[in-house]
Short mmCIF file of C-alpha atoms in Angstrom, two decimals:
data_model
loop_
_atom_site.label_atom_id
_atom_site.label_comp_id
_atom_site.label_asym_id
_atom_site.label_seq_id
_atom_site.Cartn_x
_atom_site.Cartn_y
_atom_site.Cartn_z
CA MET F 1 -0.08 0.03 -0.09
CA LYS F 2 1.52 3.56 -1.03
CA LEU F 3 1.67 6.28 1.61
CA GLY F 4 -0.12 8.65 -0.11
CA GLY F 5 -2.20 6.75 -2.18
CA LEU F 6 -5.60 6.63 -2.90
CA ARG F 7 -6.23 3.61 -1.14
CA THR F 8 -4.10 5.14 1.76
CA ARG F 9 -6.47 8.26 1.71
CA LEU F 10 -9.93 6.80 1.58
CA LEU F 11 -8.39 4.72 4.50
CA LEU F 12 -7.31 7.76 6.72
CA ALA F 13 -10.49 9.36 5.77
CA PHE F 14 -12.66 6.70 6.69
CA SER F 15 -11.25 5.98 9.88
CA LEU F 16 -10.73 9.63 10.33
CA LEU F 17 -14.36 10.40 10.19
CA VAL F 18 -15.62 7.50 12.39
CA VAL F 19 -13.30 8.20 15.21
CA ILE F 20 -14.32 12.10 15.22
CA THR F 21 -18.22 10.48 15.42
CA ALA F 22 -17.34 8.34 17.48
CA ALA F 23 -15.88 10.22 19.87
CA THR F 24 -18.86 13.14 19.80
CA VAL F 25 -21.06 10.88 20.77
CA ALA F 26 -19.49 8.26 23.47
CA GLY F 27 -18.06 11.26 24.33
CA GLY F 28 -21.43 12.94 24.88
CA ALA F 29 -22.93 10.43 25.88
CA TYR F 30 -20.50 9.86 28.43
CA VAL F 31 -20.84 13.80 29.97
CA GLN F 32 -24.43 13.47 29.75
CA SER F 33 -24.90 10.37 32.30
CA ARG F 34 -21.96 11.20 34.86
CA THR F 35 -23.43 14.61 34.96
CA VAL F 36 -26.65 12.81 35.96
CA ILE F 37 -25.73 10.02 37.77
CA LEU F 38 -23.32 13.10 40.00
CA GLN F 39 -26.67 15.40 40.39
CA GLN F 40 -29.04 11.84 40.90
CA ALA F 41 -27.15 11.18 43.63
CA GLN F 42 -26.16 15.36 44.86
CA ASP F 43 -29.61 15.60 44.94
CA ALA F 44 -31.13 12.62 46.27
CA THR F 45 -28.86 13.34 49.42
CA ALA F 46 -29.59 16.81 50.00
CA ARG F 47 -33.34 15.48 50.10
CA VAL F 48 -32.18 13.41 52.91
CA LEU F 49 -31.00 16.46 54.76
CA VAL F 50 -33.84 18.03 54.63
CA ASP F 51 -36.41 15.57 54.76
CA LYS F 52 -34.45 14.56 58.10
CA ALA F 53 -34.00 18.17 59.45
CA THR F 54 -37.72 18.79 58.82
CA ALA F 55 -38.63 16.05 60.73
CA LEU F 56 -36.06 17.18 63.87
CA PHE F 57 -38.41 21.04 64.31
CA PRO F 58 -38.88 22.27 66.85
CA LEU F 59 -35.01 22.09 67.57
CA GLY F 60 -36.30 24.08 71.65
CA PRO F 61 -34.17 26.75 73.08
CA LEU F 62 -31.41 28.64 72.67
CA PRO F 63 -28.79 27.97 73.32
CA PRO F 64 -29.48 24.12 72.87
CA ALA F 65 -28.06 21.91 74.99
CA ASP F 66 -25.27 18.96 74.24
CA GLY F 67 -28.06 17.04 74.70
CA THR F 68 -29.99 18.43 71.64
CA LEU F 69 -26.99 18.51 69.51
CA SER F 70 -26.58 14.63 70.39
CA ARG F 71 -29.97 14.02 69.23
CA ILE F 72 -29.64 15.63 65.58
CA SER F 73 -26.60 14.47 65.26
CA GLY F 74 -27.96 10.91 65.95
CA GLU F 75 -31.53 11.63 63.43
CA LEU F 76 -28.61 12.54 60.88
CA SER F 77 -26.42 9.31 60.96
CA ASP F 78 -27.81 6.05 59.40
CA ARG F 79 -25.45 3.28 57.76
CA ASP F 80 -24.28 4.96 54.94
CA LEU F 81 -24.49 8.16 56.43
CA SER F 82 -21.93 10.17 58.44
CA SER F 83 -23.00 13.46 60.07
CA LEU F 84 -21.41 16.08 62.21
CA VAL F 85 -23.39 19.16 64.28
CA LEU F 86 -21.87 22.67 64.88
CA TYR F 87 -23.03 25.69 66.98
CA GLU F 88 -20.28 27.89 67.83
CA ASP F 89 -17.53 25.95 69.55
CA LYS F 90 -19.41 23.65 70.68
CA SER F 91 -19.39 19.91 67.88
CA SER F 92 -21.23 16.08 67.90
CA GLY F 93 -21.21 13.46 65.75
CA ASN F 94 -18.35 12.41 63.14
CA GLU F 95 -14.98 14.80 64.22
CA GLN F 96 -13.37 13.02 61.24
CA MET F 97 -15.56 15.25 59.00
CA ARG F 98 -14.46 18.65 60.15
CA ALA F 99 -11.14 17.26 57.20
CA LEU F 100 -13.78 17.31 54.91
CA ILE F 101 -15.79 20.66 55.24
CA SER F 102 -14.35 23.64 53.28
CA PRO F 103 -14.80 27.83 54.38
CA GLU F 104 -16.46 27.86 51.43
CA LEU F 105 -18.76 25.23 52.72
CA ARG F 106 -19.25 26.25 55.44
CA GLU F 107 -19.96 30.36 54.21
CA ARG F 108 -23.22 28.86 51.62
CA VAL F 109 -24.02 27.41 54.63
CA ARG F 110 -24.20 29.99 57.00
CA SER F 111 -25.71 32.13 54.53
CA GLY F 112 -28.97 30.42 55.07
CA ASN F 113 -28.08 27.82 51.77
CA VAL F 114 -28.60 23.83 51.09
CA ALA F 115 -25.12 23.78 49.97
CA TRP F 116 -22.78 20.71 48.29
CA GLN F 117 -19.91 19.73 47.63
CA ARG F 118 -17.33 16.63 46.14
CA VAL F 119 -14.15 15.27 47.56
CA ASP F 120 -11.36 13.50 47.90
CA SER F 121 -11.02 11.29 50.80
CA ARG F 122 -7.96 9.37 50.79
CA GLY F 123 -8.96 8.23 47.14
CA THR F 124 -12.93 7.58 47.75
CA PRO F 125 -14.76 10.24 46.66
CA MET F 126 -17.04 11.52 48.93
CA LEU F 127 -19.97 14.26 48.79
CA VAL F 128 -20.71 16.07 51.58
CA VAL F 129 -24.00 18.20 52.51
CA GLY F 130 -24.73 21.47 54.69
CA THR F 131 -27.62 22.77 56.06
CA ARG F 132 -29.19 25.33 59.25
CA PHE F 133 -31.42 25.14 61.33
CA THR F 134 -33.98 28.05 62.45
CA VAL F 135 -35.67 27.81 65.54
CA LEU F 136 -39.92 28.73 65.75
CA LEU F 137 -40.20 31.95 68.25
CA PRO F 138 -43.48 32.98 70.23
CA GLY F 139 -45.88 34.55 67.22
CA GLY F 140 -45.33 31.31 64.66
CA GLN F 141 -41.73 33.92 63.49
CA GLN F 142 -38.53 31.89 62.21
CA ARG F 143 -35.14 32.90 63.18
CA ASP F 144 -31.27 31.70 62.52
CA SER F 145 -30.88 29.09 65.91
CA GLY F 146 -26.92 29.09 64.75
CA ILE F 147 -26.90 25.38 64.22
CA GLU F 148 -24.83 24.24 61.53
CA ALA F 149 -25.66 20.28 60.77
CA TYR F 150 -23.53 18.50 57.34
CA ILE F 151 -23.21 14.88 56.30
CA ALA F 152 -20.72 12.80 54.28
CA ARG F 153 -22.13 9.94 52.18
CA SER F 154 -18.97 7.63 49.83
CA MET F 155 -20.13 8.13 45.96
CA ALA F 156 -17.65 5.31 45.16
CA PRO F 157 -21.40 3.58 44.20
CA GLU F 158 -21.16 6.23 41.67
CA ALA F 159 -18.13 6.78 40.51
CA LYS F 160 -17.06 2.96 40.05
CA SER F 161 -20.83 3.30 37.28
CA ILE F 162 -19.56 6.48 35.80
CA ASP F 163 -15.48 4.13 34.90
CA GLU F 164 -17.74 1.42 33.71
CA LEU F 165 -19.53 3.90 31.04
CA ALA F 166 -15.99 5.68 29.80
CA THR F 167 -14.22 2.09 30.07
CA ARG F 168 -17.88 1.19 27.50
CA ALA F 169 -17.53 4.69 25.70
CA TRP F 170 -13.66 3.54 24.92
CA LEU F 171 -15.21 -0.06 24.14
CA ILE F 172 -17.30 1.61 21.65
CA GLY F 173 -15.00 3.39 19.86
CA GLY F 174 -12.79 0.59 18.76
CA VAL F 175 -15.59 -1.53 17.10
CA ALA F 176 -16.35 1.56 15.71
CA LEU F 177 -12.78 2.08 14.77
CA VAL F 178 -12.51 -1.85 13.24
CA PHE F 179 -15.43 -1.35 11.53
CA ALA F 180 -14.67 1.68 9.65
CA ILE F 181 -10.81 0.77 8.33
CA GLY F 182 -13.14 -2.43 6.99
CA LEU F 183 -15.54 -0.36 5.25
CA ALA F 184 -12.78 2.21 3.75
CA LEU F 185 -10.97 -1.14 2.59
CA LEU F 186 -13.97 -2.41 0.80
CA ALA F 187 -14.94 1.45 -0.86
CA ALA F 188 -11.45 2.06 -1.92
CA ARG F 189 -11.69 -2.28 -3.60
CA GLY F 190 -14.85 -1.00 -5.02
CA VAL F 191 -13.48 2.28 -6.14
CA LEU F 192 -9.49 1.44 -6.77
CA ARG F 193 -10.41 -1.10 -9.12
CA PRO F 194 -11.92 0.69 -12.11
CA VAL F 195 -9.59 3.27 -11.46
CA ARG F 196 -6.67 0.34 -12.41
CA GLU F 197 -8.39 -0.54 -15.13
CA LEU F 198 -8.18 2.03 -16.49
CA GLY F 199 -4.54 3.03 -16.50
CA ASP F 200 -3.43 -0.85 -17.51
CA ALA F 201 -5.88 0.56 -20.32
CA ALA F 202 -4.51 3.75 -20.94
CA ARG F 203 -0.71 1.89 -20.78
CA ARG F 204 -1.74 -0.08 -23.23
CA LEU F 205 -3.41 2.57 -25.58
CA GLY F 206 -0.05 4.49 -25.14
CA LYS F 207 2.36 1.21 -26.25
CA GLY F 208 0.37 1.44 -29.00
CA ASP F 209 -2.65 -1.18 -28.43
CA LEU F 210 -5.78 0.86 -30.45
CA ARG F 211 -8.17 -2.15 -29.66
CA ALA F 212 -7.81 -1.36 -25.20
CA ARG F 213 -10.98 -0.94 -23.81
CA ILE F 214 -12.29 -0.91 -20.12
CA SER F 215 -15.58 -2.07 -19.18
CA VAL F 216 -18.20 0.36 -18.42
CA ARG F 217 -20.21 -0.20 -15.22
CA GLY F 218 -23.26 1.46 -13.33
CA SER F 219 -23.65 5.02 -14.08
CA ASP F 220 -21.45 6.63 -11.70
CA GLU F 221 -18.59 9.52 -12.08
CA LEU F 222 -16.18 6.39 -12.64
CA ALA F 223 -18.21 4.25 -15.55
CA GLY F 224 -19.02 7.94 -16.92
CA VAL F 225 -15.06 8.25 -17.08
CA ALA F 226 -14.02 4.92 -18.82
CA ARG F 227 -16.66 5.08 -20.98
CA THR F 228 -15.64 8.86 -22.18
CA PHE F 229 -11.86 6.98 -22.80
CA ASN F 230 -13.23 3.83 -25.07
CA GLU F 231 -14.69 6.13 -27.35
CA THR F 232 -11.59 8.20 -26.99
CA ALA F 233 -9.54 5.61 -28.15
CA GLU F 234 -11.92 4.60 -30.59
CA ALA F 235 -11.47 7.79 -32.16
CA LEU F 236 -7.92 7.90 -32.83
CA GLU F 237 -8.28 4.27 -33.96
CA ARG F 238 -10.46 5.41 -36.30
CA HIS F 239 -7.59 8.28 -37.11
CA VAL F 240 -4.94 6.34 -36.65
CA GLY F 241 -6.26 3.96 -39.62
CA GLU F 242 -7.04 6.77 -41.67
CA LEU F 243 -3.65 8.42 -41.40
CA GLU F 244 -1.96 4.50 -42.09
CA ARG F 245 -3.91 4.44 -45.18
CA MET F 246 -3.20 7.73 -46.22
CA GLU F 247 0.24 7.41 -45.78
CA ALA F 248 -0.05 3.45 -47.37
CA ASP F 249 -1.51 4.42 -50.38
CA ALA F 250 1.61 7.11 -50.77
CA ARG F 251 4.23 4.66 -50.62
CA ARG F 252 2.62 2.97 -52.98
CA PHE F 253 2.02 5.45 -55.35
CA VAL F 254 5.65 7.00 -55.25
CA ALA F 255 6.66 3.44 -55.88
CA ASP F 256 4.40 2.63 -58.76
CA VAL F 257 5.85 6.30 -60.42
CA SER F 258 8.96 5.38 -58.99
CA HIS F 259 8.98 2.13 -61.42
CA GLU F 260 7.44 3.61 -63.81
CA LEU F 261 9.69 5.86 -64.45
CA ARG F 262 12.96 4.24 -64.68
CA THR F 263 11.69 2.72 -68.13
CA PRO F 264 11.99 6.29 -69.88
CA LEU F 265 14.27 6.77 -67.85
CA ALA F 266 16.48 4.42 -69.08
CA ALA F 267 16.24 5.41 -72.69
CA MET F 268 16.53 8.96 -71.89
CA THR F 269 19.98 7.26 -69.26
CA ALA F 270 21.15 6.15 -73.44
CA VAL F 271 20.72 9.11 -74.60
CA ALA F 272 22.46 11.31 -72.61
CA ASP F 273 25.53 8.55 -72.65
CA VAL F 274 25.60 9.25 -76.13
CA LEU F 275 25.01 13.53 -75.40
CA GLU F 276 27.81 13.21 -73.31
CA GLN F 277 30.11 11.43 -76.07
CA GLU F 278 29.66 14.55 -78.27
CA ALA F 279 28.63 17.04 -75.69
CA SER F 280 32.13 18.29 -76.28
CA LYS F 281 32.35 19.24 -79.82
CA LEU F 282 28.48 21.00 -79.66
CA PRO F 283 29.58 24.47 -79.41
CA GLY F 284 27.95 27.15 -77.62
CA ASP F 285 24.77 27.40 -75.68
CA ALA F 286 23.93 24.25 -76.86
CA GLY F 287 27.34 22.18 -75.45
CA ARG F 288 26.27 23.70 -72.08
CA ALA F 289 22.57 22.59 -72.70
CA ALA F 290 23.84 19.10 -73.03
CA LYS F 291 26.05 18.70 -70.36
CA MET F 292 22.65 19.80 -68.05
CA SER F 293 20.36 17.53 -69.82
CA ILE F 294 23.48 15.20 -69.26
CA GLU F 295 23.32 15.96 -65.07
CA GLU F 296 20.00 16.12 -65.25
CA THR F 297 19.23 12.83 -66.39
CA HIS F 298 21.93 11.19 -63.38
CA ASN F 299 19.90 12.66 -60.74
CA LEU F 300 16.89 12.26 -61.42
CA THR F 301 18.20 8.16 -62.10
CA ARG F 302 19.94 8.89 -58.65
CA LEU F 303 16.83 9.73 -57.14
CA VAL F 304 14.18 6.97 -59.05
CA ASN F 305 16.35 4.34 -57.57
CA ASP F 306 16.72 5.76 -54.33
CA LEU F 307 13.27 6.23 -53.70
CA ILE F 308 13.09 2.63 -55.37
CA GLU F 309 14.93 1.46 -52.53
CA VAL F 310 12.93 3.46 -49.64
CA SER F 311 9.93 1.54 -51.12
CA ARG F 312 11.64 -1.71 -50.52
CA PHE F 313 12.26 -0.96 -47.01
CA ASP F 314 8.41 0.76 -46.13
CA ALA F 315 7.34 -1.79 -47.56
CA GLY F 316 9.33 -4.44 -45.69
CA ALA F 317 11.12 -6.33 -49.31
CA ALA F 318 14.19 -5.19 -48.48
CA ALA F 319 16.16 -7.78 -47.29
CA LEU F 320 19.70 -9.00 -46.45
CA ALA F 321 22.58 -10.93 -48.81
CA PRO F 322 25.25 -11.98 -46.48
CA GLU F 323 28.08 -13.11 -47.05
CA GLU F 324 31.33 -13.25 -45.97
CA VAL F 325 33.75 -10.02 -46.44
CA ASP F 326 37.07 -8.59 -45.65
CA VAL F 327 35.49 -4.87 -44.10
CA ALA F 328 38.76 -3.02 -44.81
CA GLU F 329 38.44 -4.84 -48.82
CA VAL F 330 34.26 -3.90 -49.03
CA ILE F 331 35.21 -0.17 -47.88
CA THR F 332 38.37 0.02 -49.66
CA ALA F 333 36.82 -0.98 -52.80
CA SER F 334 33.34 1.50 -52.77
CA LEU F 335 36.28 4.49 -52.38
CA ARG F 336 38.64 3.30 -55.38
CA ILE F 337 35.41 3.03 -57.38
CA ARG F 338 34.26 6.40 -56.68
CA GLY F 339 37.52 7.98 -57.23
CA TRP F 340 37.74 8.93 -53.16
CA THR F 341 40.76 6.97 -52.69
CA GLY F 342 43.09 9.89 -52.87
CA GLU F 343 40.80 12.17 -50.97
CA VAL F 344 39.90 10.13 -46.88
CA GLU F 345 42.39 9.38 -44.56
CA GLY F 346 41.75 5.75 -44.34
CA ASP F 347 42.14 4.20 -40.78
CA LEU F 348 41.13 0.35 -42.60
CA PRO F 349 43.06 -2.12 -40.81
CA SER F 350 42.93 -5.58 -42.69
CA GLY F 351 41.29 -9.62 -41.26
CA ILE F 352 38.36 -8.04 -39.52
CA PHE F 353 35.95 -10.34 -40.81
CA ALA F 354 31.70 -10.16 -40.52
CA GLU F 355 28.63 -11.78 -42.31
CA TRP F 356 27.71 -8.43 -44.05
CA ASP F 357 25.50 -8.04 -46.93
CA PRO F 358 28.86 -6.44 -49.53
CA ARG F 359 26.24 -4.06 -52.06
CA ARG F 360 24.43 -2.36 -48.66
CA VAL F 361 27.34 -1.84 -46.85
CA ASP F 362 29.10 -0.33 -49.73
CA VAL F 363 26.02 1.92 -50.12
CA ILE F 364 26.43 3.16 -46.58
CA VAL F 365 29.94 4.12 -47.61
CA ALA F 366 29.40 6.00 -50.45
CA ASN F 367 26.58 7.72 -48.48
CA LEU F 368 28.84 8.29 -45.55
CA VAL F 369 31.96 10.10 -47.44
CA GLY F 370 29.62 10.92 -50.37
CA ASN F 371 27.67 13.61 -47.92
CA ALA F 372 31.33 14.42 -45.85
CA LEU F 373 33.37 15.15 -49.40
CA ARG F 374 30.06 18.22 -50.02
CA HIS F 375 29.14 19.28 -46.31
CA GLY F 376 32.12 19.21 -44.40
CA GLU F 377 35.35 19.93 -44.98
CA LYS F 378 39.04 18.01 -45.94
CA PRO F 379 40.75 15.55 -44.97
CA VAL F 380 37.45 13.26 -44.65
CA ALA F 381 38.72 10.15 -42.36
CA LEU F 382 37.73 7.38 -41.59
CA ARG F 383 38.84 4.68 -39.01
CA LEU F 384 37.73 0.94 -38.79
CA SER F 385 38.16 -1.12 -35.75
CA GLU F 386 36.12 -4.01 -33.62
CA ALA F 387 35.16 -5.06 -30.23
CA GLY F 388 34.39 -8.53 -28.71
CA GLU F 389 30.72 -8.79 -31.73
CA TRP F 390 30.62 -4.93 -32.97
CA ILE F 391 32.87 -3.64 -35.71
CA THR F 392 32.48 0.60 -35.85
CA LEU F 393 33.33 2.55 -38.90
CA GLU F 394 33.95 6.15 -38.55
CA VAL F 395 33.40 9.19 -40.52
CA SER F 396 34.63 12.23 -39.68
CA ASP F 397 35.66 15.42 -41.68
CA ARG F 398 36.92 18.63 -39.80
CA GLY F 399 34.11 21.46 -41.47
CA PRO F 400 31.53 23.01 -39.38
CA GLY F 401 30.10 20.35 -38.29
CA LEU F 402 26.23 19.88 -37.24
CA ALA F 403 24.19 22.52 -35.83
CA PRO F 404 22.60 21.14 -32.25
CA GLU F 405 18.63 22.01 -33.62
CA VAL F 406 19.73 20.00 -36.71
CA LEU F 407 21.57 16.79 -35.23
CA PRO F 408 17.76 15.10 -34.63
CA HIS F 409 16.53 15.36 -37.98
CA VAL F 410 19.81 14.31 -39.74
CA PHE F 411 18.55 10.91 -41.40
CA ASP F 412 14.72 11.76 -41.58
CA ARG F 413 13.95 11.55 -45.47
CA PHE F 414 14.70 15.15 -47.22
CA TYR F 415 15.65 16.40 -44.56
CA LYS F 416 18.06 19.77 -45.64
CA ALA F 417 19.86 21.52 -42.54
CA ASP F 418 20.36 24.74 -45.15
CA SER F 419 17.09 25.53 -46.46
CA ALA F 420 18.67 27.74 -48.88
CA ARG F 421 20.29 25.09 -50.66
CA ALA F 422 17.66 23.30 -52.93
CA ARG F 423 20.08 21.80 -54.91
CA SER F 424 23.49 20.20 -53.90
CA GLY F 425 23.33 17.24 -56.39
CA GLY F 426 21.59 14.42 -53.88
CA SER F 427 18.81 13.38 -53.33
CA GLY F 428 18.30 13.44 -49.67
CA LEU F 429 17.74 10.32 -48.91
CA GLY F 430 21.21 8.56 -48.83
CA LEU F 431 21.42 8.75 -45.97
CA ALA F 432 18.22 7.79 -45.12
CA ILE F 433 18.68 4.98 -47.11
CA ALA F 434 21.87 4.63 -44.84
CA TRP F 435 20.39 4.27 -41.18
CA GLU F 436 17.54 1.37 -42.53
CA ASN F 437 20.54 -0.11 -44.50
CA ALA F 438 22.29 0.03 -40.66
CA ARG F 439 18.98 -1.39 -39.04
CA LEU F 440 18.47 -4.61 -41.50
CA HIS F 441 21.77 -5.22 -40.08
CA GLY F 442 20.83 -5.17 -36.68
CA GLY F 443 22.88 -2.01 -35.78
CA THR F 444 23.38 1.12 -35.09
CA LEU F 445 24.24 4.48 -37.79
CA SER F 446 24.55 8.16 -35.33
CA ALA F 447 25.65 11.25 -35.98
CA ALA F 448 27.53 13.88 -34.01
CA ASN F 449 29.70 16.31 -33.62
CA GLY F 450 33.45 15.37 -32.95
CA VAL F 451 35.95 16.79 -30.18
CA ASP F 452 37.93 19.23 -32.55
CA GLY F 453 35.22 20.09 -34.19
CA GLY F 454 33.47 18.40 -37.33
CA ALA F 455 30.73 15.63 -38.04
CA VAL F 456 31.07 12.46 -37.22
CA PHE F 457 28.93 9.32 -38.17
CA THR F 458 28.97 6.15 -36.83
CA LEU F 459 28.39 3.00 -37.90
CA ARG F 460 28.22 0.33 -36.01
CA LEU F 461 27.30 -3.90 -36.51
CA PRO F 462 27.12 -7.00 -34.85
CA ARG F 463 29.42 -9.10 -36.19
CA LEU F 464 27.28 -12.32 -37.00
CA GLY F 465 28.23 -15.50 -37.68
CA VAL F 466 31.83 -14.23 -38.48
CA THR F 467 34.21 -17.32 -38.91
CA ALA F 468 37.77 -15.87 -39.66
#
């Protein structure tokens, strides 16, 4: 369970809610019950004192005799009550009660009220109630006698009842908390299951599974989210399907056009070859026009051939024809055929063998070196090395290098780093074809800038099933 996760938050919210509710209800009931129990005990004791004092009326002449105080004390005492009667410096009854009677209580009793107070006597809660007696004068009038009577009783039964209430309140709160945790787990499971399904479907959709859908249950907010997700996924699948169909149509169109152009282009190339032999004999503008036509025919031929090659990659029809080769010999032959041997510096140790398709490796080398010669500055250097089952070829130049915004697009089709350079002699597909050939071999082709400047293209291919 994650801290801060939805399950944890739901669990904490439910638990907190129930704990607060249980504490409020149980605490309020405890306080109310405690107040009622104490109030009833106090009222009952006060009524007992008042009833017994009324039964003693009239008290006789003042000042009272010692027998009168003893009679009052005796009448107020019983099995549960202790009493103490005071008159000026005289007293009668349980003298231990003096320690329980506070000056505040005596003051309130002397004012003529029936007063009480709760005190603790050696760990036992006690209730002390006091009153003051009056005497009957001739003519029926009453006046204060100066006699104070106090009774005390133990509050232990009431304290026990209050303790039991507190224990029950804690038990109710504990049971409520356990019940709340159970409810929270059930609620979290019900809420998190569709959320988890939604997350799984979103991940599948992000990985390209456009058929990812989730079940819609009920009609609540989560069901609305699931329904919206399914509608969005359906729309996305429909749009992607339409884009794929359009892309396939475009590729098929390019492939068809390229194939259709091969026949007339072959005838044009043949004418261009004948014309090339006679171009030097043509005068003025006719000679320049002939040379231009020859050059554009060759450019068009390269473009069509590159488009056909790209179409094979897109159609998945490109395949390797591997054979065991000396890598240095393949690279050297590629340079020699194109007349580049004297224009590059090669560090090409022999004896590095691999099972590669030599035609496709030739295409890669031709595109990398040709690109360096056209757009970089000499010297262009090639460095061949091997490490384990991998062979690496670096092609570098001393030109200005590649701008940071260009690097991510170097291998894009028809991408030109300088938009002002509309005609560069290439088709704009050379590096893209080189990258596809590297991928076909199971390797990589990357571009970067060298430490000392200039662009560095790194071809890294696996040795495959080499036997040498």
